[in-house]
XYZ file of C-alpha atoms in Angstrom:
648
model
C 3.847 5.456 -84.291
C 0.821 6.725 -82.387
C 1.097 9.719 -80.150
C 0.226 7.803 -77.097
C 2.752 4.888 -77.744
C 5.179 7.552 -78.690
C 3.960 9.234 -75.231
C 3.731 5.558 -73.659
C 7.394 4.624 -74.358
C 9.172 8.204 -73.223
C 7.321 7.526 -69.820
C 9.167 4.059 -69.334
C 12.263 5.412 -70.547
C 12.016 8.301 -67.268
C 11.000 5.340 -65.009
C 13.799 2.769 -65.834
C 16.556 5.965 -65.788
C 15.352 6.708 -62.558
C 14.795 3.146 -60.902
C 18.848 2.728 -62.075
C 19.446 6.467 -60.416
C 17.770 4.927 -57.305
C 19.540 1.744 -57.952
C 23.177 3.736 -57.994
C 22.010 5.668 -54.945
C 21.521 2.085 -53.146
C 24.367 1.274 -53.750
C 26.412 4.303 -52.351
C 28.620 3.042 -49.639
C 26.785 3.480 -46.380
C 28.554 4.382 -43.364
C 29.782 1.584 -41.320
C 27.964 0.893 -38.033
C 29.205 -0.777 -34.772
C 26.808 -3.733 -34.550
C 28.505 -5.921 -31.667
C 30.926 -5.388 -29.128
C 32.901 -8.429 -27.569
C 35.793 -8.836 -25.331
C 38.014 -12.103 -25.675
C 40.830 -12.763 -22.922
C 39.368 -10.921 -19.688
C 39.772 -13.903 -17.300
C 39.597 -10.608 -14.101
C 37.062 -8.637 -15.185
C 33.091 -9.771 -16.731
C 32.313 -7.659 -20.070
C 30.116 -5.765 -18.489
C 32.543 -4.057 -16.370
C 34.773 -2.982 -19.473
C 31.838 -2.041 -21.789
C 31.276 1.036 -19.247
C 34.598 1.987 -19.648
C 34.849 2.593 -23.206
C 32.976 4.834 -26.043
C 31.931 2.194 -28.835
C 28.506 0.465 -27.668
C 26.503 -1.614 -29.496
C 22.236 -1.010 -30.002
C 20.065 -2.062 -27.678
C 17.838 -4.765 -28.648
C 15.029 -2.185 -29.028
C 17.024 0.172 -31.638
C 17.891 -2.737 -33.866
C 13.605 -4.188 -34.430
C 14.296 -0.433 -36.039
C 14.106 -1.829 -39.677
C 13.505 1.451 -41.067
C 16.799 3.187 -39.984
C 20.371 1.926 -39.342
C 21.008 2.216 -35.782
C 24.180 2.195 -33.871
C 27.384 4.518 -33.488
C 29.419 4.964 -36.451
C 32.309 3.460 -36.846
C 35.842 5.668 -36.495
C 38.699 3.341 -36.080
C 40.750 6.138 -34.052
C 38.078 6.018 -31.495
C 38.344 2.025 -31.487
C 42.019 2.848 -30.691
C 41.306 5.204 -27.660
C 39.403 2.530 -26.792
C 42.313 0.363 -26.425
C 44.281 2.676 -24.593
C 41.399 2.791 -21.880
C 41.274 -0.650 -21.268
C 44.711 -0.807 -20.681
C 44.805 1.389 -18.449
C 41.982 0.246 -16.649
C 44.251 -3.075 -15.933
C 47.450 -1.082 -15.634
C 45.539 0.817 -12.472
C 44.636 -2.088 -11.039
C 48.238 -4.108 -10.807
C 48.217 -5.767 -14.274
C 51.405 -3.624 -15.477
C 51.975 -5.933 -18.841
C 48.213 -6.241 -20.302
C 48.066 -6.350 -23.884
C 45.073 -5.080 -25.686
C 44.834 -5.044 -29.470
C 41.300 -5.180 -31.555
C 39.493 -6.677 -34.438
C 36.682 -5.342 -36.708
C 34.618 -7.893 -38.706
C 31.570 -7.603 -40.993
C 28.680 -9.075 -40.142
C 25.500 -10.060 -42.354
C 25.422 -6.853 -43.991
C 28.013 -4.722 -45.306
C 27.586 -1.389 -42.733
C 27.165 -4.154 -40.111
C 29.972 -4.180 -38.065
C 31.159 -6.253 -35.267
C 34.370 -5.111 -32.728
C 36.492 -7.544 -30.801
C 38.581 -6.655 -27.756
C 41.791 -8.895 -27.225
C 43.171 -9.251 -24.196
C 45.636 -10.670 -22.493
C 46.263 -9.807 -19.086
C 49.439 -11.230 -17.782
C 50.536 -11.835 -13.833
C 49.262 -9.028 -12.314
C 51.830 -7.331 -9.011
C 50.994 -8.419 -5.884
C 51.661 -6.997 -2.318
C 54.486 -8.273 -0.668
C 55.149 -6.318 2.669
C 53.156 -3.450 4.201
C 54.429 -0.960 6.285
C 52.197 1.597 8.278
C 53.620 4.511 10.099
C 51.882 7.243 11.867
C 53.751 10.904 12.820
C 52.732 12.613 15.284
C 53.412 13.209 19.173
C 53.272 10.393 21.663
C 49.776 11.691 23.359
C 48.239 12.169 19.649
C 49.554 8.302 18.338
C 48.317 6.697 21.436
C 44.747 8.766 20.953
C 44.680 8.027 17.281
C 45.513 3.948 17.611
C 42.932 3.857 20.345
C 40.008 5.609 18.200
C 37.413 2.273 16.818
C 36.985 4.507 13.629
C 40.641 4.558 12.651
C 41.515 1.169 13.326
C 37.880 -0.084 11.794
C 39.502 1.902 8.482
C 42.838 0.258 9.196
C 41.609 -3.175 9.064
C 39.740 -2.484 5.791
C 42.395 -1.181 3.886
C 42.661 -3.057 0.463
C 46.120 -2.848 0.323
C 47.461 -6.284 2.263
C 49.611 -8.934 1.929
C 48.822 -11.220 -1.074
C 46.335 -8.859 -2.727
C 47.422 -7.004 -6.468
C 48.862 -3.754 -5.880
C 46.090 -1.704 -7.529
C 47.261 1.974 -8.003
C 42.868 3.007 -8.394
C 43.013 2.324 -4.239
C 45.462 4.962 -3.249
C 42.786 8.089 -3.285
C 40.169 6.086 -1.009
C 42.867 4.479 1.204
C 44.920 8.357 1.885
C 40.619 10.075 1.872
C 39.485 7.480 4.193
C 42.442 8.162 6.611
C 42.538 11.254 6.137
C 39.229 11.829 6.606
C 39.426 9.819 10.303
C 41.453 11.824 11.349
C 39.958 15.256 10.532
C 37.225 13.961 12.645
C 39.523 13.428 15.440
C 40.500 17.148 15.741
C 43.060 16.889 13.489
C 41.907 19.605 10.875
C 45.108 19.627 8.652
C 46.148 15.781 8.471
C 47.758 14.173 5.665
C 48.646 10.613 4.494
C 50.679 8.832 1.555
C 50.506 5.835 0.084
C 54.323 5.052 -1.587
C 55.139 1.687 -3.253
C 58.782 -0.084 -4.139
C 57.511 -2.152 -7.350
C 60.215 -5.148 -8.293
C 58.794 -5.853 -12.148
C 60.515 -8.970 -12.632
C 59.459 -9.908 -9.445
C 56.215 -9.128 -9.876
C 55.736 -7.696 -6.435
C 55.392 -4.079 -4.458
C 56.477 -2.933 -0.980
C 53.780 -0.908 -0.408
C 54.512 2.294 2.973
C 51.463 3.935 4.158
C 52.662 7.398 5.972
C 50.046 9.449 8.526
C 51.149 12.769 9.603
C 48.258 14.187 11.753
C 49.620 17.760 12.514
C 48.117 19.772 15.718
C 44.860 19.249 17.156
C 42.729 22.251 17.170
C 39.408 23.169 18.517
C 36.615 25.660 16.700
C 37.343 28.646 17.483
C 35.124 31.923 16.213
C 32.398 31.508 13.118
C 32.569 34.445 10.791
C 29.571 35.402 8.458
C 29.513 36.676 4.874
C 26.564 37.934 3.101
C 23.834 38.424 5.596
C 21.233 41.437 5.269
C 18.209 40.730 7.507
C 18.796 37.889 9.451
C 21.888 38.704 12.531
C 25.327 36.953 11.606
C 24.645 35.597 15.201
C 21.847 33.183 14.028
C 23.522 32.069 11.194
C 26.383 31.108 13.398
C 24.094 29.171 15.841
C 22.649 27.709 12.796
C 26.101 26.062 12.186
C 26.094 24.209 15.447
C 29.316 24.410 15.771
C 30.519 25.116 19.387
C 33.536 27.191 20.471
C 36.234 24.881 22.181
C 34.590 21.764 20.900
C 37.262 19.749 19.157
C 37.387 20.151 14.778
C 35.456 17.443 13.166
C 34.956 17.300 9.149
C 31.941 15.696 10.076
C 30.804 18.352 12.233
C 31.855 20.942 9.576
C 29.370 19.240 6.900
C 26.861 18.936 9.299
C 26.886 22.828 9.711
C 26.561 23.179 6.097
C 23.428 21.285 5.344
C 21.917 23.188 8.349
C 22.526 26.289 7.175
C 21.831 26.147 3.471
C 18.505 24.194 4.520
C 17.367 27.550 7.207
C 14.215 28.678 4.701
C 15.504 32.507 4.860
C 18.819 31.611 3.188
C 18.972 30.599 -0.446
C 22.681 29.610 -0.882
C 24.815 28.733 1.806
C 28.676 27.870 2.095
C 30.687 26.681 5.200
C 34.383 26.627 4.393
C 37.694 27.005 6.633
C 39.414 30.156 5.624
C 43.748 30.636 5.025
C 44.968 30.781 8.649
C 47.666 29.391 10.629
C 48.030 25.627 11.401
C 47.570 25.991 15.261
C 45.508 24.594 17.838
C 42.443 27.316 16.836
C 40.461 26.719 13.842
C 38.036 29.193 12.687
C 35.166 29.148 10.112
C 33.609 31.168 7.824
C 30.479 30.871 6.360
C 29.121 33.178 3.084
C 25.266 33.445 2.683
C 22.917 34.406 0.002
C 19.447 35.236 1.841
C 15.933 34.828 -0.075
C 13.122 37.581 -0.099
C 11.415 38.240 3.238
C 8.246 37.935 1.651
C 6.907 35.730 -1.007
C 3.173 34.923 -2.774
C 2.690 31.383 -4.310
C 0.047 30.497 -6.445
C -0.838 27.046 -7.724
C -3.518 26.185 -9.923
C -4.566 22.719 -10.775
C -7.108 20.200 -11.934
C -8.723 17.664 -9.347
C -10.705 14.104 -9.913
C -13.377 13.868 -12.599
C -14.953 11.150 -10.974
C -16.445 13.419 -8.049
C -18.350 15.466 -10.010
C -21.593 14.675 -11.188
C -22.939 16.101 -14.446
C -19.478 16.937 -15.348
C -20.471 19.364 -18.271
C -23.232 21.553 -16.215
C -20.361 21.723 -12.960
C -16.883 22.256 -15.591
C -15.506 24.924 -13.206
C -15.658 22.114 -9.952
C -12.792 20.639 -11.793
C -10.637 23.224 -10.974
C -8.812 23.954 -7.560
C -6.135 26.182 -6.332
C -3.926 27.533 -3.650
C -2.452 31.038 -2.294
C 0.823 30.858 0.300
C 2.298 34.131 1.298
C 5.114 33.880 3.180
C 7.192 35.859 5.720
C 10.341 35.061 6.825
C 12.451 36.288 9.439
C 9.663 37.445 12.097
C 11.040 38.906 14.871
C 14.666 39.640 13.237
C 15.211 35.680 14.670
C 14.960 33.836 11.457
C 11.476 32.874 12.359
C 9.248 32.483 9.351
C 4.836 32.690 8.803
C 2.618 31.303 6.344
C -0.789 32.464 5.405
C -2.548 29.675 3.259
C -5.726 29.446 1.750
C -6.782 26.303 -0.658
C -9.830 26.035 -2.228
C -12.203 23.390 -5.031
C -15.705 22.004 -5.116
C -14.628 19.544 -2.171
C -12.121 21.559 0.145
C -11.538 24.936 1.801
C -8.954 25.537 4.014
C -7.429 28.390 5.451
C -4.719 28.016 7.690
C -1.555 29.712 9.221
C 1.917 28.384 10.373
C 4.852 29.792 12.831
C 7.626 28.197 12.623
C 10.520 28.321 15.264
C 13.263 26.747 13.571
C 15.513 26.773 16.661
C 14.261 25.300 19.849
C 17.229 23.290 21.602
C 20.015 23.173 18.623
C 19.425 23.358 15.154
C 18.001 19.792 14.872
C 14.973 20.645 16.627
C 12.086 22.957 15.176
C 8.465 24.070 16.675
C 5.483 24.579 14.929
C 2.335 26.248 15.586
C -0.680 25.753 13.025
C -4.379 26.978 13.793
C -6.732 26.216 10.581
C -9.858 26.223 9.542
C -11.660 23.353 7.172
C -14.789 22.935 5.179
C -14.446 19.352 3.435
C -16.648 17.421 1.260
C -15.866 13.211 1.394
C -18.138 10.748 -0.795
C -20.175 9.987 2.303
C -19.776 12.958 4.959
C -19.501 16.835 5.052
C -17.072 18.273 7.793
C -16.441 21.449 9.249
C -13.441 22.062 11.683
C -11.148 24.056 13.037
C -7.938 23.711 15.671
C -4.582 24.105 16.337
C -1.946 21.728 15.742
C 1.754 21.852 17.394
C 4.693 19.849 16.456
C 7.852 19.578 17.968
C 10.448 18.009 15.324
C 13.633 16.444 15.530
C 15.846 15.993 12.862
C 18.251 13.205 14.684
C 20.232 12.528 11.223
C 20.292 13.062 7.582
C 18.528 9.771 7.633
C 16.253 9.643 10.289
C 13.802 12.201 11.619
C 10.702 12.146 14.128
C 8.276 14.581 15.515
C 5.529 14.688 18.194
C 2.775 16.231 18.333
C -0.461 17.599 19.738
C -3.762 18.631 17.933
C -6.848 19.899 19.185
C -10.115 19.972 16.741
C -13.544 20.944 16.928
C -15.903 19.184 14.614
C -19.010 19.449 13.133
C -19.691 16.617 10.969
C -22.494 15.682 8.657
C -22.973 11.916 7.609
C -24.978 11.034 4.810
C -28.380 9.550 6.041
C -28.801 5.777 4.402
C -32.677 7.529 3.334
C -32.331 10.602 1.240
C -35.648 11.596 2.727
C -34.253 12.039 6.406
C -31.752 15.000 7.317
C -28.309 13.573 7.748
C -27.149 12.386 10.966
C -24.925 15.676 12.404
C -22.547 14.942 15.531
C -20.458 17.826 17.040
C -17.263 16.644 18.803
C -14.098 17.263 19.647
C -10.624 15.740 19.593
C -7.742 15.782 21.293
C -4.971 13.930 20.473
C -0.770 13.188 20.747
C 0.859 11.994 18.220
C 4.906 10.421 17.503
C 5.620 9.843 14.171
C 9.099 9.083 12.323
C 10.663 8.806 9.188
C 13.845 6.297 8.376
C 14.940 7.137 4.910
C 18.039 5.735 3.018
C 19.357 7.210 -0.470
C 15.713 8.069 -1.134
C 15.372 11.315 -1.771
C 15.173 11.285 -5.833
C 12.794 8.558 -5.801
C 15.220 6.005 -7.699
C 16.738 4.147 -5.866
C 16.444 3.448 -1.414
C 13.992 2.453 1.250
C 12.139 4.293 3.914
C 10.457 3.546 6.618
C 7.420 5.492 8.609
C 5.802 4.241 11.037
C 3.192 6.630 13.653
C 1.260 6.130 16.927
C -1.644 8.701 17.251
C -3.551 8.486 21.248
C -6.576 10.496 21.362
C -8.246 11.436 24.787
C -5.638 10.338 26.756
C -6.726 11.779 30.012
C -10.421 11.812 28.972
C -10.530 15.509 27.030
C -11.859 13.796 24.345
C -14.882 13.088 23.182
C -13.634 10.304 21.547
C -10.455 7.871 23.065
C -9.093 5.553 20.738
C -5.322 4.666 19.516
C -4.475 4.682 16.054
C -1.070 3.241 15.008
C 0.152 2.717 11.339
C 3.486 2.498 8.952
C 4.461 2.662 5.594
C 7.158 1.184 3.963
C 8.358 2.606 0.174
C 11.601 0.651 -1.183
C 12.548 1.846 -5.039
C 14.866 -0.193 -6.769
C 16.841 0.957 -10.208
C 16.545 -1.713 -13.504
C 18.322 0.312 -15.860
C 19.153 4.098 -15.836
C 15.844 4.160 -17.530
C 13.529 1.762 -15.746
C 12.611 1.883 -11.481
C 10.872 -0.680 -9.962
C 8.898 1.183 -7.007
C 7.349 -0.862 -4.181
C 4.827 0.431 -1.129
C 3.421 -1.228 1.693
C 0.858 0.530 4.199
C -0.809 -0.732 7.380
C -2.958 1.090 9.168
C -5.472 0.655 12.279
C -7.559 1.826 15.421
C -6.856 -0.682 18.006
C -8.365 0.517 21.282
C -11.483 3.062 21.280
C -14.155 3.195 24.370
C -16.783 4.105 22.113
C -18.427 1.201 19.889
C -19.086 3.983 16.939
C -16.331 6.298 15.980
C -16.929 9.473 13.524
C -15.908 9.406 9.725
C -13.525 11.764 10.304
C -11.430 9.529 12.460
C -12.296 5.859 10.683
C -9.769 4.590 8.124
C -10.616 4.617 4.126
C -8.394 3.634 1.477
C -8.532 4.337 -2.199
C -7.829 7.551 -4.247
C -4.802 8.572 -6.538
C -2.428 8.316 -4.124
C -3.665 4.966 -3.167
C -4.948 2.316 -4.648
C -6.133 3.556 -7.988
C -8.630 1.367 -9.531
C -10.645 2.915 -6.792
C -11.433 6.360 -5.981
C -11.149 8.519 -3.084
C -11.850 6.948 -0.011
C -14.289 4.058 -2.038
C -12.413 1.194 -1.582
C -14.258 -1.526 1.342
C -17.275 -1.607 3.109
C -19.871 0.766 1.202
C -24.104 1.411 2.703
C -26.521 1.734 0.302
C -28.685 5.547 -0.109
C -32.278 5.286 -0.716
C -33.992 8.022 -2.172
C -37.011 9.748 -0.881
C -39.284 6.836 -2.738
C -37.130 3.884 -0.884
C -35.393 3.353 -4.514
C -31.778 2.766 -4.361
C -29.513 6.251 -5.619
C -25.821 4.638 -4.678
C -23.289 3.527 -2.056
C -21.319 5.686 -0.220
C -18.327 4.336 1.736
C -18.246 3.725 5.570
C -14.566 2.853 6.075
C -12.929 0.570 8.992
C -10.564 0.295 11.875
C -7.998 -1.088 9.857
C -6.456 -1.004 6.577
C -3.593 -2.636 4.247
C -2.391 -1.945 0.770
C 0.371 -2.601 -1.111
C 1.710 -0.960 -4.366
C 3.870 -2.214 -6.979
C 4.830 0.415 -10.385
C 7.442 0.044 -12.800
C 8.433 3.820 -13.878
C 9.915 4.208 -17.789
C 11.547 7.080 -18.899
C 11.184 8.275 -22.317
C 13.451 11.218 -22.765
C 15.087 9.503 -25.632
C 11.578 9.428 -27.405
C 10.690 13.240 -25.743
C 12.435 14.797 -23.402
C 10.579 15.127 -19.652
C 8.014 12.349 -20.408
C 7.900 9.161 -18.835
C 5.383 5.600 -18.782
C 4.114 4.050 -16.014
C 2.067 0.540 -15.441
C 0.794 -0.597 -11.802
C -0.397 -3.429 -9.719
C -2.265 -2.002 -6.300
C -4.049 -3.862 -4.113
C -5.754 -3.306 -0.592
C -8.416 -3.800 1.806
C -10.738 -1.847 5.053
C -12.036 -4.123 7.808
C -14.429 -2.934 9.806
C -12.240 -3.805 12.930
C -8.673 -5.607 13.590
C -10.357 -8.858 14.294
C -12.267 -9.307 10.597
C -8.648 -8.873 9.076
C -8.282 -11.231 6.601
C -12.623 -12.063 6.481
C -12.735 -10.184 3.126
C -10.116 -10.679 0.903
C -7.951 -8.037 -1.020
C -9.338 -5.749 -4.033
C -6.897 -5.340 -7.083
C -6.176 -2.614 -9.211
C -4.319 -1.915 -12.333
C -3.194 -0.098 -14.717
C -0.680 2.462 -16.341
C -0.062 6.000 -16.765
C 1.663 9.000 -18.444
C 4.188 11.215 -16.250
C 6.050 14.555 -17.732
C 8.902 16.184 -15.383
C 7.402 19.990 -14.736
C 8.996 22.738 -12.750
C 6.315 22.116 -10.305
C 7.078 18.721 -9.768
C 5.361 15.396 -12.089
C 1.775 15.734 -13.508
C 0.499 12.317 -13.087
C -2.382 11.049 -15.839
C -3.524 7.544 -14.472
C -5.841 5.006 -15.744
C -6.838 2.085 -13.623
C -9.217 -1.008 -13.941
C -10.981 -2.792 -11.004
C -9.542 -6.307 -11.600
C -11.940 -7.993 -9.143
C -14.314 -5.369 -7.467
C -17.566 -6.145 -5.473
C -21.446 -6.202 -6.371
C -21.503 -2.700 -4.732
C -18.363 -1.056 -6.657
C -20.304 -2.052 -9.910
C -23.876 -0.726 -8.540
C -25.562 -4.021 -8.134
C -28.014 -3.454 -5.199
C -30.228 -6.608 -4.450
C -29.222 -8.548 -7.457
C -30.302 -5.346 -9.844
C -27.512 -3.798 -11.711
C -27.546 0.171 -11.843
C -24.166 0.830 -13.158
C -22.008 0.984 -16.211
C -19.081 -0.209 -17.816
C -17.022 2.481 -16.410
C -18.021 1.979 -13.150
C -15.033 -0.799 -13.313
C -12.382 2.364 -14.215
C -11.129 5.150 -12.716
C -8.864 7.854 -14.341
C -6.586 10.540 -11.982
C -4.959 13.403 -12.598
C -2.153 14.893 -9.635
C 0.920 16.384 -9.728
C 3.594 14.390 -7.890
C 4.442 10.687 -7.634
C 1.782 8.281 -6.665
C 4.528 7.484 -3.424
């Protein structure tokens, strides 16, 4: 036999011994997967509800296209049985005393495939027979307590009634929520029981709610832990708790969110101390304070799209700020900022005093001179003022602030002719404004509403050289999909609805557009636009003239992909919006679209934002088309930002 047949035949014999060693490795027993989980039986409670409850979950539709891997938890049978015993006593706690529970494990189309059945069967659950509510306390105190709206509003509401299953889960919120009233009655060391007879055969439950208030007490002296610069005195007025005032639990957390939120302290706890159950009450609170003085620097990237001849002006891309800090001027807790911000477009220096205690510790002052060089698309400004706000922070919820500002201007608007200096107008303004903030469960960005709504009057008593009335509001509203997925929604209206003067400066006219806005556009160069002739008469661009009045709306669906990498997340976007030249042409042009998506990734600093965002139907002069000629380019219907921090 030939060498290479010889050689020909000992290279099949490796490949079919290894093909059957593959072969015997296929067909090693794989581990068993849970494929499918079902419940059978729950008549009470949807599947939903009990698949939160327990450990074994199936894949989500998304893990099982994954051909190329076997998805799913594996299969252990004793955590299929703790599984039982959780569902159980899921019912058990909520009056179904003689629920059964047992399981089943099947194999589905392939061998590793598995799919896990639930039986139940629930049984007559206990219901409430009789109630009984008794309060302890002294005559004065019972009559107070029954006569309080809060405590009977809780009374009314309490799940445990005639009728209803006897669900053992209740008992903490029923004894919290009385408790709870009657801590903020003055009754600092209140307690309540829930007791119940249960007849098993019967199937029902006497059910005895006990209140013992104990003594009524009033605040008595604050005691401070911790402090170094700042007095103990100002941390106790921070509290806002008064001496004599009657105890309140509200009152109590109240004084803790005030104090941990004073900028000088960095950790902050308000507790009540071991002490004798009398008609005093005293509180103590232990502080952590920050440094007195702090530098911040931040360093980012701004918009390519302002720049022209991006690689000749590289270093215009860059921008960055300075902050120092110094807290606790005066020894009163008072605190000043120094703060400079510079780019290609913007530089600002500026300086803030903060009073953080003007009435109570709900109310703040601030004083803020500046200075301002700023470059838009179709003016150059330079100002400088004061501003001065006076805010109140009414609730945890709701907050509002007015203020007065007083700017001189010196403002430089493009001239429509290249060839002729720009138009300059110096001017001044003085205005008031009120502003507020409503915000509900909104403070993580997942899931809430707010509200904001503001009323700006300039030359109210003619010290103005312009007098118009500018009012506006936003409204943000983010709703959760999955633990994964938000749907976030924005609304904004803005407009000048009163002015004596027919033409109003740049500075104070409405534009829309920008990263924070709506993004197929940029900065400030969505609505009406003028066209800028060079020194020949030959068209260069259009620069944007902006409006009295404004509307936009945004619409983004936020993914998180920290199961792919951790920190990053996806974003696509809808945006719309419009500027009028004035209220009455709302509604003469219609809206400008913009979408798109974007990449987000969860820094210290807060999220960088990379979006990219197409003009769905812009006008002839967002493309560059200037007396039927065309002078743009096919990326004149994009725009791509980069920011740190949510678009809203």
């Amino acid at each position: 036999m030939p060498k290479v047949t010889q050689l020909f035949f000992l290279l099949l014999g490796i490949l079919l011994c290894s093909a059957e060693t593959v072969s015997a490795q296929d067909e090693e027993p794989v581990q068993a997967r849970v494929w499918s989980v079902d419940f059978v039986g729950n008549k009470t409670y949807e599947s939903l509800v009990l698949r939160n409850i327990i450990l074994n979950e199936s894949p989500g539709w998304f893990k099982k296209l994954a051909f190329w891997k076997k998805p799913g938890m594996k299969l252990n049978e004793n955590d299929v049985k703790r599984d039982v015993i959780r569902i159980e006593r899921f019912y058990q706690r909520r009056g179904f005393d003689d629920v059964k529970v047992s399981y089943e494990i099947t194999t589905l189309n392939k061998e590793w495939k598995k799919g896990l059945t639930f039986r139940i069967i629930e049984n007559e659950p206990i219901k409430i027979a009789e109630v009984n509510f008794e309060i302890n306390s002294s005559e004065k105190n019972r009559t107070l307590i029954l006569e309080d709206e809060r405590f009977n509003a809780i009374k009314e509401r309490l799940p445990y009634r005639s009728g209803q299953r006897y669900e053992t889960i209740n008992e903490s919120d029923v004894t919290g929520n009385l408790t709870g009233t009657l801590n903020n009655l003055g009754f600092p060391y209140a307690s309540s029981t829930v007791q119940a007879n249960i007849d098993s055969a019967a199937k029902s439950a006497v059910v005895n709610i006990n209140v013992t208030s104990g003594v009524r007490a009033r605040f008595d002296t604050v005691t401070v832990e911790g402090e170094d610069a700042l007095p103990a005195k100002y941390i106790a007025r921070e509290t806002g708790i008064k001496k004599g005032a009657y105890f309140s639990n509200n009152q109590l957390r109240e004084a803790q969110r005030e104090v941990f939120s004073h900028h000088l302290l960095r950790f902050a706890i308000v507790s009540i101390p071991e002490q004798p159950e009398d008609s005093t009450i005293n509180i103590h609170v232990r502080v952590r304070e920050a440094p007195l003085r702090t530098v911040q620097l931040l360093f980012g990237v701004g918009n390519v799209t302002r720049i022209d001849n991006l690689w000749e002006n590289f270093y215009k891309l860059f921008r960055g700020r300075v902050t120092w800090t110094h807290r606790n001027m005066r020894g009163r807790g008072e605190r000043f900022n120094i703060s400079g911000r510079a780019s290609a477009i913007e530089q600002r220096l500026s300086t803030d005093y903060l009073f953080p205690y003007v009435f109570n510790t709900k109310s703040s002052l601030i004083f803020s001179p500046f200075i301002e060089n700023k470059v838009e698309p179709s003016y150059k400004i330079l100002r400088g003022g004061l501003s001065n706000s006076f805010v109140y922070r009414y609730s945890q919820k709701f907050t509002g602030s007015i203020s007065y500002d007083y700017y001189q201007n010196k403002e430089s608007e493009i001239n429509s002719d290249e060839s002729l200096p720009d138009n300059i107008l110096t001017y001044n303004i003085s205005s008031f404004g009120l502003n507020a903030l409503y915000s509900n469960n909104i403070s993580r960005g997942e899931e809430g509403w707010a509200i904001q709504p503001f009323w700006r009057l300039s030359g109210l008593f003619g010290e103005s050289t312009f007098s118009y009335q500018k009012t506006g509001i936003t409204i943000r509203k983010f709703t959760g999909i999955t633990d994964d997925i938000i749907f976030a929604k924005r609304v904004q209206f803005s407009g000048i609805y009163y002015a004596k003067q027919d033409s109003l400066p740049s500075e104070v006219r409405i534009f829309n557009g920008g990263s924070n806005s709506v993004r197929g556009w940029n900065r400030q160069e969505l609505g009406p636009k003028r066209a800028i002739l060079d020194a020949n008469g030959n068209y260069s661009r259009y620069v944007p003239t902006g409006g009295r009045s404004s509307f936009s709306f945004n619409s983004e669906v936020r993914f998180k992909l920290d199961q792919l990498i951790k920190g990053f997340g996806f974003a696509a976007f809808l945006d719309g919006g419009q500027v009028w030249k004035n209220f009455g042409n709302i509604g003469s042009t219609s809206l400008l679209f913009g979408t798109g998506a974007g990449l987000r990734y969860r820094s210290p600093i807060g999220p960088i934002r990379i979006d990219v965002a197409y003009k769905v139907n812009p006008t002839d002069q967002d493309l560059q088309i200037y007396n039927g000629m065309d002078f743009g380019n096919a990326w004149d219907r994009w725009a791509i930002h980069f920011s740190i921090g949510q678009a809203f």
